[in-house]
C-alpha atoms as one frame of an Amber mdcrd trajectory, in Angstrom:
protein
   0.000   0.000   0.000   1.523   3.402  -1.014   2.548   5.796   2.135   0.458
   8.318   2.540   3.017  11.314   3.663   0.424  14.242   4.312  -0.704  11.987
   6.499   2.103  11.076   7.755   3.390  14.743   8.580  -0.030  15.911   9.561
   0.868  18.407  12.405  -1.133  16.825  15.445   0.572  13.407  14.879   4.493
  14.082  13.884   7.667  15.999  15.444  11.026  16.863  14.381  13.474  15.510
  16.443  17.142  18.036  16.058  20.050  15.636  16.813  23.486  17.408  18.068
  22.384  20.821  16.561  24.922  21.884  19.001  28.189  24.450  18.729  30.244
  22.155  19.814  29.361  19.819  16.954  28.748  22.074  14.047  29.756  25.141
  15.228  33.214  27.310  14.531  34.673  25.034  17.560  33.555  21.998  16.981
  35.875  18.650  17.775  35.313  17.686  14.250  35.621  20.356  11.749  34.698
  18.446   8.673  31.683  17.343  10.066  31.122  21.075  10.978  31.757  21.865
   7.645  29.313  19.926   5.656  26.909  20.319   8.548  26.985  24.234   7.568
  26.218  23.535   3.809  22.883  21.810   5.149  22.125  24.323   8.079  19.456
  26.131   6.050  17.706  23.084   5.089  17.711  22.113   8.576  16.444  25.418
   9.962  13.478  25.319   6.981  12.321  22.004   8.432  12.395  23.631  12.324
  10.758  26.652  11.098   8.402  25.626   9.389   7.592  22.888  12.129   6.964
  25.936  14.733   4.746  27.590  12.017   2.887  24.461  11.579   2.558  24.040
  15.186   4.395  20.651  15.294   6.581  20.353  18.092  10.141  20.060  18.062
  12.711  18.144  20.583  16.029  19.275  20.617  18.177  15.920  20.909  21.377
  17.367  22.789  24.684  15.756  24.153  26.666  16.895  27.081  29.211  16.178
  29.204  30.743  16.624  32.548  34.073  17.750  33.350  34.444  14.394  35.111
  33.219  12.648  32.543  30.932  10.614  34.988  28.910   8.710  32.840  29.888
   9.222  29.850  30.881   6.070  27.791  34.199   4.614  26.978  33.029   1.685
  25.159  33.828   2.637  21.799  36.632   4.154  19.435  34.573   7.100  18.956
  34.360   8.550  22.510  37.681   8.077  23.192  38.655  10.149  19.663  36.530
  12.977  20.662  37.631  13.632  24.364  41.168  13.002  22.693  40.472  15.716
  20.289  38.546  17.293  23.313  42.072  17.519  25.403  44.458  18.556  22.385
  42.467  21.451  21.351  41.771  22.453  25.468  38.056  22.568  25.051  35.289
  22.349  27.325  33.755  19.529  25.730  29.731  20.563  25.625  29.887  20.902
  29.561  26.076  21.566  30.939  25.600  25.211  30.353  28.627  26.406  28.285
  28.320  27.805  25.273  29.249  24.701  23.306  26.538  22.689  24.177  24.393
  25.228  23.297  22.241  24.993  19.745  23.465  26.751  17.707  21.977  30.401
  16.900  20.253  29.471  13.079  18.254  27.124  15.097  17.629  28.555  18.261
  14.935  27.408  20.660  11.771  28.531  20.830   9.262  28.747  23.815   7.155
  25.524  22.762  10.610  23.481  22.042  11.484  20.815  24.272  15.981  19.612
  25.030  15.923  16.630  25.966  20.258  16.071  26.937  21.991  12.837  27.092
  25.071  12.041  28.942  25.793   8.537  27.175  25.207   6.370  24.264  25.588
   7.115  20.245  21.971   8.358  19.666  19.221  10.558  21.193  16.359   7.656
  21.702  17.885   4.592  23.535  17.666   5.119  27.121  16.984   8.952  27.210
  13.156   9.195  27.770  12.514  10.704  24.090  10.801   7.790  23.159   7.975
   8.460  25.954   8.155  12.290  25.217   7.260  11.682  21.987   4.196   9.386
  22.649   2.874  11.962  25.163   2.943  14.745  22.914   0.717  12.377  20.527
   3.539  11.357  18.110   3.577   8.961  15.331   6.118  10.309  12.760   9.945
  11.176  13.650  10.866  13.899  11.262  14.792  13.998  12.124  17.085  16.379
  10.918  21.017  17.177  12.250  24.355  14.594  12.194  25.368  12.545  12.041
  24.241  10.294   9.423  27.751   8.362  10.913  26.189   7.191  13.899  23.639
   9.594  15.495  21.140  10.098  12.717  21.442   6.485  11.424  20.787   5.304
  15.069  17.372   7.676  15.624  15.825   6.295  12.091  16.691   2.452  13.533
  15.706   3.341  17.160  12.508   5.077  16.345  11.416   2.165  13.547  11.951
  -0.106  16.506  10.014   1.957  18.889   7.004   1.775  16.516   7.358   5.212
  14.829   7.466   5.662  10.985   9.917   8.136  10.052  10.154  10.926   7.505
  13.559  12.169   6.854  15.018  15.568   4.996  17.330  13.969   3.535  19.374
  17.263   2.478  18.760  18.451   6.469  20.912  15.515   7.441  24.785  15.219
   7.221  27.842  12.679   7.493  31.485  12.430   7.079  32.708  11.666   3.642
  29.732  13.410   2.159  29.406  10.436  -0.376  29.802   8.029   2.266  26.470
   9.657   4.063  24.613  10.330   0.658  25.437   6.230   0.413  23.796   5.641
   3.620  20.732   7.243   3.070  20.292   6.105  -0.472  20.836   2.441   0.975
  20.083   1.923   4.110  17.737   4.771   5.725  15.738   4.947   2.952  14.618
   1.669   3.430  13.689   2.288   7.114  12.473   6.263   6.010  10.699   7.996
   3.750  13.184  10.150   2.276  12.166  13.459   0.987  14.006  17.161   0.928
  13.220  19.648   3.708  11.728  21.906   1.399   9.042  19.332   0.695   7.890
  18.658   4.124   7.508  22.442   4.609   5.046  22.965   1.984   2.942  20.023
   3.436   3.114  21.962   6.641   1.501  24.993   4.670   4.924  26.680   4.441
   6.802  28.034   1.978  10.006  28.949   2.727  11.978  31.954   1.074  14.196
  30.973  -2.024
C-alpha cells in the first residue's frame, strides 16, 4: 500500500526531532571540523524544516549531548568517545559541559518557547535510554521527522531506534549530514531509505503549509 506522507506529517501526529544541533558539533569550535563543515552547507535546510515545524505548530525536541568535566557517565566503550575527548584535550576545550556555550544549539536554530531539550550524557543516539521515546508518545507522536548529524552514527541510530520503537519516520534527507559526504549520501540512499521515507526539507515544509523563502 503506497505511504500516505500528508498523512504522515499531519501536524497533530508528527515531530522533528534536532540531533546534536549543538556548537560544539557544528559550530566554529567543533571537535570535528569536517563534520562542521558539511553540517553548515545543510544548516538552512535544517532550519526550513524547524521553522516551518513551529509555524505548523508541530513540536520540536532538541536531541542534545553533554558532558561533565568528570566525565561521569559518559561512555568509553567505543573508538569514537575516546577520539573525541582526545580531540577534546588537544584542542583544550570544554567539551559541551552543561551550560557552556558549546553545548548550546546553535543560533540558526535557536529554541523557541514551545521546544522541548531533551540532553543525554551517554550512548551514540538521542532515543535509547533517554526518555525521548515516551516524550514523543505523550505529545501524541507517530512520525519522527529527524534532521542534524550525524548520518555516521547519530542520525542512522534515531531512524533504527525510532522504527523499533514503533514510529514511521520521515527524513530531509538534504537536512541531514555525514562524514565523507558520499559516504552519508550512500547511507541514506541504501540503508535509511529503506527504514524512512526520504524526501528534501523543502518538501515537508510545503505540506506543513509553508513556503520557505528561495
Amino acid at each position: 500500500m503506497p505511504l500516505d506522507l500528508k498523512a504522515m506529517l499531519e501536524p497533530s501526529r508528527c515531530a522533528v526531532v534536532t540531533s546534536e544541533l549543538q556548537n560544539g558539533v557544528i559550530g566554529p569550535s567543533a571537535l570535528f571540523p569536517e563534520l562542521a563543515r558539511l553540517a553548515g552547507r545543510r544548516l538552512e535546510a535544517m532550519a526550513v524544516v524547524v521553522d516551518a515545524a513551529r509555524a505548523a505548530g508541530v513540536p520540536v525536541v532538541h536531541a542534545t549531548v553533554h558532558r561533565r568535566a568528570d566525565a561521569r557517565g559518559a561512555n568509553t566503550n567505543a573508538g569514537v568517545f575516546g577520539a573525541a575527548l582526545k580531540r577534546a584535550r588537544e584542542a583544550d576545550f570544554e567539551d559541551l559541559l552543561p551550560g557552556s556555550a558549546a553545548a548550546a544549539v546553535v543560533d540558526r536554530i535557536g529554541l523557541a518557547e514551545t521546544d522541548i531539550v531533551l540532553p543525554r550524557y551517554h550512548g551514540l543516539g538521542p532515543m535509547h535510554d533517554t526518555g525521548l521515546a515516551a516524550v514523543l508518545r505523550n505529545l501524541g507522536v507517530r512520525t519522527v521527522v529527524p534532521v542534524g548529524v550525524s548520518v555516521n552514527v547519530a542520525i542512522t541510530n534515531l531512524v533504527m531506534d525510532a522504527v523499533n520503537a514503533g514510529f514511521a519516520v520521515v527524513l530531509p534527507g538534504d537536512a541531514v549530514a555525514g562524514v565523507p559526504e558520499e559516504y552519508a549520501e550512500s547511507v541514506i540512499a541504501n540503508t535509511l531509505s529503506l527504514l524512512a521515507v526520504v524526501v528534501p526539507a523543502r518538501e515537508i515544509a510545503g505540506l506543513w503549509g509553508v513556503q520557505p523563502p528561495s
